[in-house]
């Protein structure tokens, strides 16, 4: 495995900063570009796993460890100000359909959830339930684009890249009653 903090001479992309924070749900790593936009984030301390969430052409050319601007929002989220993460700028790359899906995810208020069917309808494509699920699956800046707020139509948790225990914990933290969900 290559050290993620070194420059790869075959990559010409811009530099980005990585920071891993300790949270009640485990280590949470954030990757931000030089403008302070979150590119990817998740409950891991493995930078390679986080980078794998991005298409190769959108990965930064050089990574440095340091303080990311969004760290305060993560800390605020875990201190009870759960909407703090929605004020953090993100940068995502995808089709218009995916971009609309990610916009709709950010519009889901804390304490509420949508089903994949409801997300598809909010995206303006009620028949595109599988696409709505793909929007969640390809969401790289977890927490900042709250795909964890989407459930299956039967009310069960469905999938989550960072594990169902983390998804359940996030929803409970946001005051969504999921204790009966499997």
PDB file of C-alpha atoms in Angstrom:
ATOM      1  CA  UNK A   1       0.000   0.000   0.000  1.00  0.00           C
ATOM      2  CA  UNK A   2       1.281   3.482  -0.872  1.00  0.00           C
ATOM      3  CA  UNK A   3       1.657   6.054   1.874  1.00  0.00           C
ATOM      4  CA  UNK A   4      -1.311   8.379   1.222  1.00  0.00           C
ATOM      5  CA  UNK A   5       0.577  11.467   2.393  1.00  0.00           C
ATOM      6  CA  UNK A   6       3.171  11.302  -0.359  1.00  0.00           C
ATOM      7  CA  UNK A   7       2.955  12.623  -3.869  1.00  0.00           C
ATOM      8  CA  UNK A   8       2.250  10.106  -6.601  1.00  0.00           C
ATOM      9  CA  UNK A   9       4.226  11.266  -9.657  1.00  0.00           C
ATOM     10  CA  UNK A  10       1.621   9.729 -11.992  1.00  0.00           C
ATOM     11  CA  UNK A  11      -1.202  11.789 -10.483  1.00  0.00           C
ATOM     12  CA  UNK A  12      -1.627  15.440 -11.325  1.00  0.00           C
ATOM     13  CA  UNK A  13      -4.732  16.243  -9.291  1.00  0.00           C
ATOM     14  CA  UNK A  14      -4.817  18.927  -6.614  1.00  0.00           C
ATOM     15  CA  UNK A  15      -3.769  18.424  -3.011  1.00  0.00           C
ATOM     16  CA  UNK A  16      -6.223  17.588  -0.232  1.00  0.00           C
ATOM     17  CA  UNK A  17      -6.133  17.315   3.547  1.00  0.00           C
ATOM     18  CA  UNK A  18      -7.072  14.308   5.668  1.00  0.00           C
ATOM     19  CA  UNK A  19      -8.034  14.326   9.323  1.00  0.00           C
ATOM     20  CA  UNK A  20      -9.274  11.489  11.505  1.00  0.00           C
ATOM     21  CA  UNK A  21     -11.395  12.438  14.488  1.00  0.00           C
ATOM     22  CA  UNK A  22     -12.423  10.253  17.395  1.00  0.00           C
ATOM     23  CA  UNK A  23     -16.205   9.910  17.651  1.00  0.00           C
ATOM     24  CA  UNK A  24     -18.569   7.749  19.702  1.00  0.00           C
ATOM     25  CA  UNK A  25     -19.107   5.741  16.499  1.00  0.00           C
ATOM     26  CA  UNK A  26     -15.386   5.141  15.989  1.00  0.00           C
ATOM     27  CA  UNK A  27     -12.719   6.945  13.983  1.00  0.00           C
ATOM     28  CA  UNK A  28     -14.189   9.364  11.429  1.00  0.00           C
ATOM     29  CA  UNK A  29     -11.952  10.516   8.602  1.00  0.00           C
ATOM     30  CA  UNK A  30     -12.601  13.552   6.432  1.00  0.00           C
ATOM     31  CA  UNK A  31     -10.946  14.360   3.102  1.00  0.00           C
ATOM     32  CA  UNK A  32     -11.182  18.035   2.112  1.00  0.00           C
ATOM     33  CA  UNK A  33      -9.932  19.897  -0.925  1.00  0.00           C
ATOM     34  CA  UNK A  34      -7.939  23.127  -0.652  1.00  0.00           C
ATOM     35  CA  UNK A  35     -11.179  25.151  -0.769  1.00  0.00           C
ATOM     36  CA  UNK A  36     -12.575  23.389   2.310  1.00  0.00           C
ATOM     37  CA  UNK A  37     -15.093  21.227   0.428  1.00  0.00           C
ATOM     38  CA  UNK A  38     -15.541  17.717   1.792  1.00  0.00           C
ATOM     39  CA  UNK A  39     -14.756  15.206  -0.946  1.00  0.00           C
ATOM     40  CA  UNK A  40     -15.218  12.047   1.116  1.00  0.00           C
ATOM     41  CA  UNK A  41     -15.716  11.059   4.730  1.00  0.00           C
ATOM     42  CA  UNK A  42     -16.577   8.015   6.748  1.00  0.00           C
ATOM     43  CA  UNK A  43     -16.167   5.963   9.889  1.00  0.00           C
ATOM     44  CA  UNK A  44     -12.703   4.585   9.244  1.00  0.00           C
ATOM     45  CA  UNK A  45      -9.092   5.495   9.836  1.00  0.00           C
ATOM     46  CA  UNK A  46      -8.095   3.818   6.568  1.00  0.00           C
ATOM     47  CA  UNK A  47      -7.409   6.565   4.019  1.00  0.00           C
ATOM     48  CA  UNK A  48      -7.299   4.035   1.165  1.00  0.00           C
ATOM     49  CA  UNK A  49     -10.838   2.929   1.987  1.00  0.00           C
ATOM     50  CA  UNK A  50     -11.972   6.528   1.969  1.00  0.00           C
ATOM     51  CA  UNK A  51     -10.231   7.301  -1.339  1.00  0.00           C
ATOM     52  CA  UNK A  52     -11.880   4.251  -2.896  1.00  0.00           C
ATOM     53  CA  UNK A  53     -15.223   6.069  -2.445  1.00  0.00           C
ATOM     54  CA  UNK A  54     -14.091   8.517  -5.159  1.00  0.00           C
ATOM     55  CA  UNK A  55     -13.780   7.797  -8.861  1.00  0.00           C
ATOM     56  CA  UNK A  56     -10.092   7.602  -9.701  1.00  0.00           C
ATOM     57  CA  UNK A  57     -10.224  10.712 -11.894  1.00  0.00           C
ATOM     58  CA  UNK A  58     -11.554  12.739  -8.926  1.00  0.00           C
ATOM     59  CA  UNK A  59      -8.976  11.625  -6.379  1.00  0.00           C
ATOM     60  CA  UNK A  60      -6.506  14.228  -5.147  1.00  0.00           C
ATOM     61  CA  UNK A  61      -2.923  13.983  -6.355  1.00  0.00           C
ATOM     62  CA  UNK A  62      -1.397  14.560  -2.935  1.00  0.00           C
ATOM     63  CA  UNK A  63      -2.709  14.050   0.577  1.00  0.00           C
ATOM     64  CA  UNK A  64      -1.507  15.736   3.719  1.00  0.00           C
ATOM     65  CA  UNK A  65      -2.547  15.141   7.302  1.00  0.00           C
ATOM     66  CA  UNK A  66      -3.861  18.234   9.053  1.00  0.00           C
ATOM     67  CA  UNK A  67      -6.881  19.967  10.494  1.00  0.00           C
ATOM     68  CA  UNK A  68      -9.862  20.102   8.149  1.00  0.00           C
ATOM     69  CA  UNK A  69     -12.326  22.987   8.288  1.00  0.00           C
ATOM     70  CA  UNK A  70     -15.252  20.611   8.782  1.00  0.00           C
ATOM     71  CA  UNK A  71     -13.814  19.172  12.021  1.00  0.00           C
ATOM     72  CA  UNK A  72     -15.777  21.697  14.087  1.00  0.00           C
ATOM     73  CA  UNK A  73     -19.025  20.602  12.421  1.00  0.00           C
ATOM     74  CA  UNK A  74     -18.289  16.939  13.162  1.00  0.00           C
ATOM     75  CA  UNK A  75     -17.600  17.782  16.791  1.00  0.00           C
ATOM     76  CA  UNK A  76     -20.792  19.885  16.921  1.00  0.00           C
ATOM     77  CA  UNK A  77     -22.806  17.002  15.435  1.00  0.00           C
ATOM     78  CA  UNK A  78     -21.612  14.658  18.172  1.00  0.00           C
ATOM     79  CA  UNK A  79     -22.245  17.357  20.792  1.00  0.00           C
ATOM     80  CA  UNK A  80     -25.919  17.462  19.782  1.00  0.00           C
ATOM     81  CA  UNK A  81     -26.024  20.107  17.032  1.00  0.00           C
ATOM     82  CA  UNK A  82     -26.871  17.530  14.381  1.00  0.00           C
ATOM     83  CA  UNK A  83     -27.567  20.012  11.563  1.00  0.00           C
ATOM     84  CA  UNK A  84     -24.052  21.510  11.780  1.00  0.00           C
ATOM     85  CA  UNK A  85     -22.858  19.063   9.128  1.00  0.00           C
ATOM     86  CA  UNK A  86     -25.421  20.420   6.632  1.00  0.00           C
ATOM     87  CA  UNK A  87     -23.625  23.788   6.617  1.00  0.00           C
ATOM     88  CA  UNK A  88     -20.359  22.243   5.432  1.00  0.00           C
ATOM     89  CA  UNK A  89     -19.660  22.579   1.700  1.00  0.00           C
ATOM     90  CA  UNK A  90     -19.183  19.355  -0.227  1.00  0.00           C
ATOM     91  CA  UNK A  91     -17.925  18.590  -3.720  1.00  0.00           C
ATOM     92  CA  UNK A  92     -19.430  15.603  -5.542  1.00  0.00           C
ATOM     93  CA  UNK A  93     -19.174  14.482  -9.146  1.00  0.00           C
ATOM     94  CA  UNK A  94     -21.945  12.676 -10.962  1.00  0.00           C
ATOM     95  CA  UNK A  95     -24.770  12.902 -13.445  1.00  0.00           C
ATOM     96  CA  UNK A  96     -27.609  15.406 -13.091  1.00  0.00           C
ATOM     97  CA  UNK A  97     -29.725  12.649 -11.569  1.00  0.00           C
ATOM     98  CA  UNK A  98     -27.082  11.904  -8.948  1.00  0.00           C
ATOM     99  CA  UNK A  99     -26.544  15.608  -8.240  1.00  0.00           C
ATOM    100  CA  UNK A 100     -30.281  16.043  -7.678  1.00  0.00           C
ATOM    101  CA  UNK A 101     -30.318  12.992  -5.422  1.00  0.00           C
ATOM    102  CA  UNK A 102     -27.490  14.384  -3.310  1.00  0.00           C
ATOM    103  CA  UNK A 103     -29.295  17.759  -3.089  1.00  0.00           C
ATOM    104  CA  UNK A 104     -32.420  15.959  -1.896  1.00  0.00           C
ATOM    105  CA  UNK A 105     -30.455  14.012   0.715  1.00  0.00           C
ATOM    106  CA  UNK A 106     -29.173  17.280   2.176  1.00  0.00           C
ATOM    107  CA  UNK A 107     -32.748  18.542   2.349  1.00  0.00           C
ATOM    108  CA  UNK A 108     -33.898  15.724   4.671  1.00  0.00           C
ATOM    109  CA  UNK A 109     -34.118  17.316   8.126  1.00  0.00           C
ATOM    110  CA  UNK A 110     -32.522  15.594  11.083  1.00  0.00           C
ATOM    111  CA  UNK A 111     -35.075  13.547  12.956  1.00  0.00           C
ATOM    112  CA  UNK A 112     -36.867  12.439   9.799  1.00  0.00           C
ATOM    113  CA  UNK A 113     -36.238   9.744   7.244  1.00  0.00           C
ATOM    114  CA  UNK A 114     -37.292   8.985   3.685  1.00  0.00           C
ATOM    115  CA  UNK A 115     -37.673   5.658   1.986  1.00  0.00           C
ATOM    116  CA  UNK A 116     -35.810   4.982  -1.253  1.00  0.00           C
ATOM    117  CA  UNK A 117     -39.181   5.341  -3.016  1.00  0.00           C
ATOM    118  CA  UNK A 118     -39.743   8.753  -1.420  1.00  0.00           C
ATOM    119  CA  UNK A 119     -36.211   9.823  -2.339  1.00  0.00           C
ATOM    120  CA  UNK A 120     -36.838   8.821  -5.963  1.00  0.00           C
ATOM    121  CA  UNK A 121     -40.013  10.934  -5.970  1.00  0.00           C
ATOM    122  CA  UNK A 122     -38.159  13.889  -4.410  1.00  0.00           C
ATOM    123  CA  UNK A 123     -35.588  13.562  -7.202  1.00  0.00           C
ATOM    124  CA  UNK A 124     -38.433  13.997  -9.698  1.00  0.00           C
ATOM    125  CA  UNK A 125     -38.165  10.387 -10.885  1.00  0.00           C
ATOM    126  CA  UNK A 126     -40.646   8.314  -8.848  1.00  0.00           C
ATOM    127  CA  UNK A 127     -39.956   5.224 -10.966  1.00  0.00           C
ATOM    128  CA  UNK A 128     -36.198   5.416 -10.305  1.00  0.00           C
ATOM    129  CA  UNK A 129     -36.073   3.664  -6.935  1.00  0.00           C
ATOM    130  CA  UNK A 130     -32.913   1.730  -7.843  1.00  0.00           C
ATOM    131  CA  UNK A 131     -31.266   4.963  -8.939  1.00  0.00           C
ATOM    132  CA  UNK A 132     -32.182   6.483  -5.563  1.00  0.00           C
ATOM    133  CA  UNK A 133     -30.472   3.557  -3.845  1.00  0.00           C
ATOM    134  CA  UNK A 134     -27.415   4.102  -6.074  1.00  0.00           C
ATOM    135  CA  UNK A 135     -27.357   7.785  -5.092  1.00  0.00           C
ATOM    136  CA  UNK A 136     -26.991   6.667  -1.483  1.00  0.00           C
ATOM    137  CA  UNK A 137     -24.449   3.958  -2.283  1.00  0.00           C
ATOM    138  CA  UNK A 138     -22.222   6.373  -4.246  1.00  0.00           C
ATOM    139  CA  UNK A 139     -22.400   9.143  -1.657  1.00  0.00           C
ATOM    140  CA  UNK A 140     -18.786   9.829  -0.679  1.00  0.00           C
ATOM    141  CA  UNK A 141     -19.159  12.640   1.920  1.00  0.00           C
ATOM    142  CA  UNK A 142     -21.096  10.606   4.494  1.00  0.00           C
ATOM    143  CA  UNK A 143     -22.597  12.575   7.388  1.00  0.00           C
ATOM    144  CA  UNK A 144     -22.375  15.820   5.366  1.00  0.00           C
ATOM    145  CA  UNK A 145     -24.777  14.350   2.781  1.00  0.00           C
ATOM    146  CA  UNK A 146     -26.978  12.262   5.081  1.00  0.00           C
ATOM    147  CA  UNK A 147     -27.705   9.109   3.111  1.00  0.00           C
ATOM    148  CA  UNK A 148     -28.131   7.413   6.499  1.00  0.00           C
ATOM    149  CA  UNK A 149     -31.563   9.121   6.636  1.00  0.00           C
ATOM    150  CA  UNK A 150     -32.920   6.828   3.900  1.00  0.00           C
ATOM    151  CA  UNK A 151     -34.601   3.515   4.792  1.00  0.00           C
ATOM    152  CA  UNK A 152     -36.199   0.653   2.928  1.00  0.00           C
ATOM    153  CA  UNK A 153     -39.937   0.923   2.274  1.00  0.00           C
ATOM    154  CA  UNK A 154     -40.609  -1.615   5.051  1.00  0.00           C
ATOM    155  CA  UNK A 155     -38.847   0.674   7.545  1.00  0.00           C
ATOM    156  CA  UNK A 156     -35.707  -1.438   7.931  1.00  0.00           C
ATOM    157  CA  UNK A 157     -32.298   0.173   7.767  1.00  0.00           C
ATOM    158  CA  UNK A 158     -31.160  -1.188   4.410  1.00  0.00           C
ATOM    159  CA  UNK A 159     -27.491  -0.776   3.584  1.00  0.00           C
ATOM    160  CA  UNK A 160     -24.855   1.699   4.686  1.00  0.00           C
ATOM    161  CA  UNK A 161     -21.226   1.769   3.579  1.00  0.00           C
ATOM    162  CA  UNK A 162     -20.024   2.266   7.143  1.00  0.00           C
ATOM    163  CA  UNK A 163     -22.154  -0.443   8.736  1.00  0.00           C
ATOM    164  CA  UNK A 164     -25.664  -0.711  10.080  1.00  0.00           C
ATOM    165  CA  UNK A 165     -24.510  -0.130  13.664  1.00  0.00           C
ATOM    166  CA  UNK A 166     -23.214   3.311  12.665  1.00  0.00           C
ATOM    167  CA  UNK A 167     -26.387   4.065  10.672  1.00  0.00           C
ATOM    168  CA  UNK A 168     -28.562   3.093  13.646  1.00  0.00           C
ATOM    169  CA  UNK A 169     -26.444   5.194  15.994  1.00  0.00           C
ATOM    170  CA  UNK A 170     -26.659   8.257  13.726  1.00  0.00           C
ATOM    171  CA  UNK A 171     -30.430   7.979  13.464  1.00  0.00           C
ATOM    172  CA  UNK A 172     -30.782   7.537  17.220  1.00  0.00           C
ATOM    173  CA  UNK A 173     -28.532  10.560  17.774  1.00  0.00           C
ATOM    174  CA  UNK A 174     -30.829  12.517  15.445  1.00  0.00           C
ATOM    175  CA  UNK A 175     -33.853  11.394  17.497  1.00  0.00           C
ATOM    176  CA  UNK A 176     -35.294   9.021  14.932  1.00  0.00           C
ATOM    177  CA  UNK A 177     -36.790   6.028  16.683  1.00  0.00           C
ATOM    178  CA  UNK A 178     -35.062   3.084  15.055  1.00  0.00           C
ATOM    179  CA  UNK A 179     -34.681   0.810  18.041  1.00  0.00           C
ATOM    180  CA  UNK A 180     -37.211  -1.641  16.625  1.00  0.00           C
ATOM    181  CA  UNK A 181     -35.559  -1.670  13.193  1.00  0.00           C
ATOM    182  CA  UNK A 182     -33.430  -4.594  12.090  1.00  0.00           C
TER     183      UNK A 182
END
